[in-house]
């Protein structure tokens, strides 16, 4: 859902995000935030914002293959070899790397004028018909290699636009949506060839501090992290954002179990109850009403507080709590936090400043809802999934 009236803080954060990314265009930043590029351009002009010129990443040139390097060395020795023993010695080095059978064919192709195809095939133990077939299909292989090179360019683009976070499944979905008919196995093979991969999971940091004396709510979820329709079941959690100098920021989230949409979130430099209250209030603003929805959390002191219970009651939300000490009972929230950390930090241990952490979070959290593909949603974004769900519901609704 795109807002028509944006709060001042959203505008300021959007301009700050644009200033912090000199390599990105206004259109790219606007797409990440789900707003019109002209709207963002007007905000930037009104703020008098400027940024240093950045360099776009250059596509690295591929190094020569091991076979090409081996060929160059071996061809020099071939000229000095005349006898069969010398041919076998040379061939042993020629076949040292890569596909042994392909190397044999290549060896014959490279030396057939000097030794003859029949003699070389006999010595190397391959059928002449197989060699001739390999040579006849060289054009087809070259075509496939050229096609793979073009595909590699598109893969790099998608990978770069995802900030280097997308792996094979999401890149496959992204390319298919643009009309590319491609198999995920081919995507995996090409990505291996050019040295690309998605971001992997990092270890989590414990933020839940339970209050043994606090009132507990029953578990209304029972590890069933699904819902038939949006705005019926949510999970909430807190995760930490490490900042240089031993400091921390804390992120509280409210996630819809039907669409995986981040309905509300809040960031602060503390873990007081106000943090989760702000996140719940943000979710209520997003949805308009949370009446009747279930809110599932852990037993952290923030969620067992009287203030949070009162906020849930006023919003018409039914609180639900997991088992003490069992992260599996709130696994979806844990998974969300892990994805957020690994795709924003990308191997780093911390952010250099609070401002950098806030801007990275601001960009990723909006991108999560608008653009990030989820395997559980058929590789659609949460907002795209909700839009499709509303269309389906309208289509299936009985006529009045």
XYZ file of C-alpha atoms in Angstrom:
400
model
C 0.000 0.000 0.000
C 1.409 3.404 -1.019
C 0.776 6.308 1.366
C -0.554 9.590 -0.003
C 0.497 11.737 2.955
C 4.011 10.988 4.158
C 5.088 12.028 7.680
C 8.049 14.448 7.954
C 10.321 11.796 9.466
C 9.703 9.488 6.486
C 10.617 12.293 4.067
C 13.771 13.135 6.040
C 14.849 9.482 6.181
C 14.169 9.034 2.460
C 16.342 12.061 1.606
C 19.065 10.852 3.991
C 18.982 7.401 2.373
C 19.405 9.006 -1.079
C 22.353 11.074 0.156
C 24.018 8.004 1.670
C 23.949 6.034 -1.609
C 25.980 7.977 -4.215
C 25.919 5.011 -6.579
C 22.118 4.825 -6.725
C 19.714 6.870 -8.816
C 16.599 8.562 -7.490
C 14.531 5.971 -9.350
C 16.324 3.089 -7.598
C 15.956 4.605 -4.126
C 12.306 5.415 -4.800
C 11.667 1.847 -5.947
C 13.153 0.488 -2.711
C 10.809 2.690 -0.669
C 7.738 2.183 -2.854
C 7.269 5.860 -3.726
C 7.088 7.851 -6.951
C 10.536 8.973 -8.216
C 9.227 12.498 -8.805
C 8.002 12.636 -5.224
C 11.456 11.725 -3.930
C 13.078 14.181 -6.372
C 10.889 17.000 -4.995
C 11.841 16.102 -1.419
C 15.537 16.127 -2.325
C 15.204 19.538 -3.989
C 13.235 20.952 -1.074
C 15.878 19.732 1.364
C 18.716 21.121 -0.760
C 20.377 17.735 -0.500
C 23.614 16.873 -2.233
C 25.920 13.875 -2.250
C 29.400 12.958 -3.483
C 29.723 11.383 -6.870
C 30.030 7.624 -6.684
C 31.491 5.102 -9.039
C 29.339 2.402 -10.426
C 30.633 -1.067 -9.943
C 32.449 -2.287 -12.988
C 31.817 -5.761 -14.207
C 35.028 -7.672 -13.571
C 36.636 -9.260 -16.544
C 36.845 -13.017 -16.338
C 40.349 -14.476 -16.002
C 41.552 -17.000 -18.550
C 40.407 -20.551 -17.877
C 42.858 -23.095 -16.461
C 42.610 -25.050 -19.732
C 43.712 -22.047 -21.811
C 46.706 -21.455 -19.544
C 47.535 -25.166 -19.641
C 47.231 -25.226 -23.453
C 49.714 -22.389 -23.837
C 52.303 -24.196 -21.747
C 51.665 -27.586 -23.318
C 51.749 -26.415 -26.949
C 55.299 -25.183 -26.394
C 56.322 -28.660 -25.235
C 54.408 -30.414 -28.038
C 56.771 -28.945 -30.634
C 59.693 -30.648 -28.881
C 58.034 -34.066 -28.635
C 58.303 -36.595 -31.476
C 57.829 -40.057 -30.025
C 54.835 -41.816 -28.522
C 56.339 -41.700 -25.044
C 56.758 -37.985 -25.425
C 53.102 -37.657 -26.545
C 51.879 -39.577 -23.465
C 54.042 -37.475 -21.155
C 52.684 -34.313 -22.719
C 49.088 -35.655 -22.571
C 49.384 -36.447 -18.858
C 50.075 -32.794 -18.165
C 47.412 -31.719 -20.688
C 44.698 -33.625 -18.800
C 45.687 -32.409 -15.364
C 42.650 -30.173 -14.838
C 38.959 -30.039 -15.677
C 36.890 -32.610 -17.564
C 39.308 -35.411 -18.599
C 37.292 -36.507 -21.659
C 36.891 -32.960 -22.963
C 40.604 -32.410 -22.468
C 41.347 -35.501 -24.565
C 39.177 -34.207 -27.405
C 40.810 -30.832 -27.171
C 44.251 -32.416 -27.223
C 43.438 -34.302 -30.426
C 41.985 -31.183 -32.010
C 45.090 -29.190 -31.160
C 47.604 -31.780 -32.437
C 45.866 -33.705 -35.204
C 47.897 -32.003 -37.954
C 51.184 -33.196 -36.501
C 50.268 -36.692 -35.296
C 46.967 -37.489 -37.041
C 43.556 -38.134 -35.467
C 43.737 -41.910 -35.699
C 47.102 -42.167 -33.922
C 46.151 -39.733 -31.168
C 42.757 -41.362 -30.519
C 44.388 -44.788 -30.297
C 47.023 -43.584 -27.822
C 44.509 -41.677 -25.686
C 41.887 -44.436 -25.712
C 39.002 -42.547 -27.278
C 36.774 -43.374 -30.266
C 37.313 -41.325 -33.408
C 33.541 -41.060 -33.889
C 33.250 -39.434 -30.452
C 35.968 -36.936 -31.309
C 34.330 -36.034 -34.632
C 30.967 -35.576 -32.905
C 32.570 -33.293 -30.291
C 34.193 -31.236 -33.031
C 30.946 -31.036 -35.051
C 29.035 -29.644 -32.056
C 31.610 -26.956 -31.259
C 29.360 -24.244 -32.711
C 26.486 -25.322 -30.454
C 28.748 -25.207 -27.419
C 29.959 -21.759 -28.383
C 26.341 -20.617 -28.700
C 25.550 -21.984 -25.244
C 28.604 -20.312 -23.789
C 27.586 -16.990 -25.337
C 24.068 -17.425 -23.950
C 25.523 -18.180 -20.514
C 27.640 -15.037 -20.738
C 24.547 -12.944 -21.479
C 22.669 -14.640 -18.658
C 25.588 -13.925 -16.328
C 25.206 -10.214 -17.032
C 21.520 -10.313 -16.051
C 22.306 -12.386 -12.958
C 24.918 -9.850 -11.860
C 22.381 -7.054 -12.269
C 19.741 -8.775 -10.125
C 22.346 -9.792 -7.558
C 23.694 -6.238 -7.359
C 20.202 -4.715 -7.053
C 19.490 -7.044 -4.121
C 22.628 -5.722 -2.411
C 24.276 -9.082 -3.007
C 21.697 -10.941 -0.901
C 19.724 -12.969 -3.457
C 20.647 -16.587 -4.054
C 19.519 -19.013 -6.760
C 15.759 -19.247 -5.909
C 15.113 -15.491 -5.735
C 17.255 -14.665 -8.766
C 15.395 -17.360 -10.721
C 12.041 -15.863 -9.695
C 13.192 -12.344 -10.564
C 14.346 -13.365 -14.048
C 11.222 -15.403 -14.739
C 9.029 -12.445 -13.844
C 10.823 -10.367 -16.477
C 10.079 -13.036 -19.107
C 13.325 -15.015 -18.905
C 12.652 -18.730 -19.377
C 15.428 -20.259 -17.325
C 15.910 -23.279 -15.076
C 17.149 -22.796 -11.515
C 19.877 -25.400 -12.097
C 21.282 -23.312 -14.921
C 21.181 -20.226 -12.703
C 23.115 -22.155 -10.044
C 25.708 -23.327 -12.578
C 26.278 -19.848 -14.002
C 26.472 -18.312 -10.526
C 29.101 -20.853 -9.510
C 31.035 -20.022 -12.653
C 31.117 -16.275 -11.926
C 31.596 -16.660 -8.177
C 28.253 -15.283 -6.948
C 26.148 -16.529 -4.055
C 23.479 -15.260 -1.678
C 24.069 -14.125 1.872
C 24.210 -16.919 4.453
C 22.776 -17.129 7.957
C 24.623 -15.576 10.915
C 24.515 -16.486 14.597
C 21.774 -14.772 16.607
C 22.161 -12.720 19.780
C 19.805 -13.244 22.709
C 17.679 -10.183 23.529
C 14.774 -11.738 25.468
C 14.874 -11.020 29.197
C 11.975 -12.825 30.834
C 10.276 -11.643 34.008
C 9.365 -14.761 36.049
C 6.815 -12.835 38.130
C 4.978 -11.281 35.154
C 1.601 -12.457 33.931
C 1.752 -14.846 30.984
C -0.601 -15.180 28.034
C -1.533 -18.558 26.516
C 0.083 -19.789 23.318
C -2.566 -19.205 20.629
C -0.198 -20.015 17.752
C 1.210 -23.414 18.643
C 4.083 -23.057 16.155
C 1.581 -22.697 13.309
C 3.082 -19.687 11.563
C 0.411 -19.455 8.886
C -2.823 -17.530 8.466
C -5.582 -17.699 5.879
C -5.801 -13.941 5.410
C -3.846 -10.816 6.404
C -4.436 -8.873 9.620
C -5.467 -11.906 11.656
C -2.242 -13.260 13.192
C 1.017 -11.433 13.967
C 4.347 -12.194 15.611
C 6.538 -9.657 17.377
C 10.137 -9.668 18.532
C 13.160 -7.495 19.350
C 16.621 -7.801 17.821
C 19.799 -5.860 18.428
C 21.784 -3.744 15.958
C 25.500 -3.633 16.915
C 27.195 -0.271 16.395
C 30.891 0.606 16.518
C 32.142 1.470 19.997
C 30.220 -1.260 21.782
C 26.866 0.492 21.363
C 23.559 -1.058 20.328
C 20.303 -0.038 18.729
C 17.221 -2.218 19.073
C 14.603 -3.066 16.465
C 11.071 -4.159 17.416
C 8.899 -5.696 14.681
C 5.272 -6.743 14.086
C 4.987 -9.270 11.217
C 1.809 -10.534 9.531
C 1.785 -14.340 9.353
C -0.369 -14.466 6.226
C 1.686 -12.205 3.972
C 4.969 -11.914 5.931
C 4.426 -8.161 5.707
C 6.197 -6.008 8.263
C 3.122 -4.138 9.484
C 4.937 -2.119 12.140
C 8.428 -1.490 13.465
C 10.379 0.844 15.733
C 14.089 1.505 16.412
C 15.547 2.958 19.607
C 18.747 2.959 21.645
C 16.972 1.180 24.510
C 14.875 -1.951 25.152
C 12.202 -0.335 27.306
C 8.521 -1.159 26.842
C 8.051 2.011 24.787
C 9.944 0.277 21.954
C 7.363 -2.501 21.478
C 4.480 -0.087 22.092
C 5.736 2.078 19.218
C 5.976 -0.953 16.931
C 2.419 -2.040 17.821
C 1.122 1.493 17.245
C 2.836 1.593 13.850
C 1.130 -1.681 12.885
C -2.229 -0.270 13.930
C -1.653 2.792 11.744
C -0.704 0.581 8.803
C -3.758 -1.662 9.077
C -6.244 0.919 10.320
C -7.424 -1.558 12.948
C -6.001 -4.678 14.599
C -9.258 -5.668 16.286
C -9.549 -9.435 16.674
C -5.974 -10.170 15.599
C -3.600 -12.401 17.574
C -0.232 -10.937 18.628
C 2.308 -13.674 19.395
C 5.563 -12.822 21.217
C 8.173 -14.318 23.517
C 8.261 -13.810 27.290
C 10.480 -10.736 27.218
C 9.830 -8.220 29.963
C 8.591 -5.704 27.393
C 5.826 -8.032 26.196
C 4.793 -9.220 29.673
C 4.491 -5.665 30.966
C 1.161 -4.198 32.011
C 1.619 -1.335 29.532
C 1.845 -3.748 26.600
C -1.160 -5.717 27.838
C -3.163 -2.480 28.095
C -2.093 -1.463 24.562
C -3.224 -4.831 23.189
C -6.532 -4.537 24.987
C -7.146 -1.038 23.644
C -6.300 -2.171 20.105
C -8.540 -5.239 20.396
C -5.546 -7.565 20.044
C -5.393 -10.988 21.701
C -1.900 -11.547 23.180
C -0.182 -14.911 22.743
C 3.146 -16.029 24.181
C 5.617 -18.783 23.418
C 7.184 -21.208 25.862
C 9.930 -19.715 28.032
C 13.369 -20.403 26.543
C 12.035 -21.939 23.301
C 13.052 -19.927 20.244
C 11.173 -22.404 18.015
C 7.877 -21.103 19.390
C 8.601 -17.753 17.743
C 10.636 -19.109 14.851
C 9.225 -16.842 12.153
C 10.265 -13.694 13.990
C 13.686 -15.210 14.641
C 14.030 -16.034 10.943
C 13.030 -12.491 9.969
C 15.648 -11.004 12.305
C 18.331 -13.332 10.944
C 17.513 -12.361 7.350
C 17.598 -8.675 8.255
C 21.029 -9.005 9.906
C 22.735 -11.054 7.234
C 21.393 -8.974 4.333
C 22.263 -5.607 5.880
C 25.555 -6.400 7.628
C 26.693 -8.873 4.917
C 29.507 -10.384 6.941
C 30.397 -7.277 8.924
C 30.263 -7.436 12.717
C 28.687 -4.013 13.234
C 27.635 -0.706 11.721
C 30.047 2.213 11.820
C 27.467 4.611 13.306
C 23.893 4.796 14.537
C 22.946 6.845 11.476
C 24.258 4.162 9.130
C 22.394 1.461 11.060
C 19.123 3.432 10.991
C 19.380 4.174 7.260
C 20.228 0.560 6.395
C 17.278 -0.608 8.474
C 14.967 2.015 6.963
C 15.845 0.937 3.436
C 15.788 -2.835 4.028
C 12.535 -2.892 5.988
C 10.657 -0.976 3.298
C 12.299 -3.079 0.594
C 11.222 -6.216 2.479
C 7.567 -5.274 2.057
C 7.723 -3.863 -1.460
C 10.376 -5.778 -3.407
C 11.968 -8.677 -1.475
C 10.750 -12.047 -2.733
C 9.672 -14.737 -0.262
C 9.688 -18.425 -1.086
C 6.587 -19.032 1.085
C 4.677 -16.464 -0.987
C 5.494 -18.006 -4.350
C 8.532 -15.716 -4.638
C 6.380 -12.585 -4.390
C 6.810 -9.606 -2.109
C 4.406 -9.245 0.868
C 2.545 -6.301 -0.665
C 2.283 -8.058 -4.053
C 0.942 -11.129 -2.255
C -1.665 -9.094 -0.370
C -2.721 -7.364 -3.588
C -3.140 -10.742 -5.293
C -5.066 -12.060 -2.278
C -7.478 -9.117 -2.402
C -7.992 -9.661 -6.137
C -8.702 -13.362 -5.586
C -11.100 -12.629 -2.729
C -12.981 -10.097 -4.859
C -13.189 -12.534 -7.766
C -14.462 -15.387 -5.601
C -16.945 -13.258 -3.641
C -20.590 -14.170 -4.410
C -22.650 -11.659 -6.370
C -24.977 -9.472 -4.325
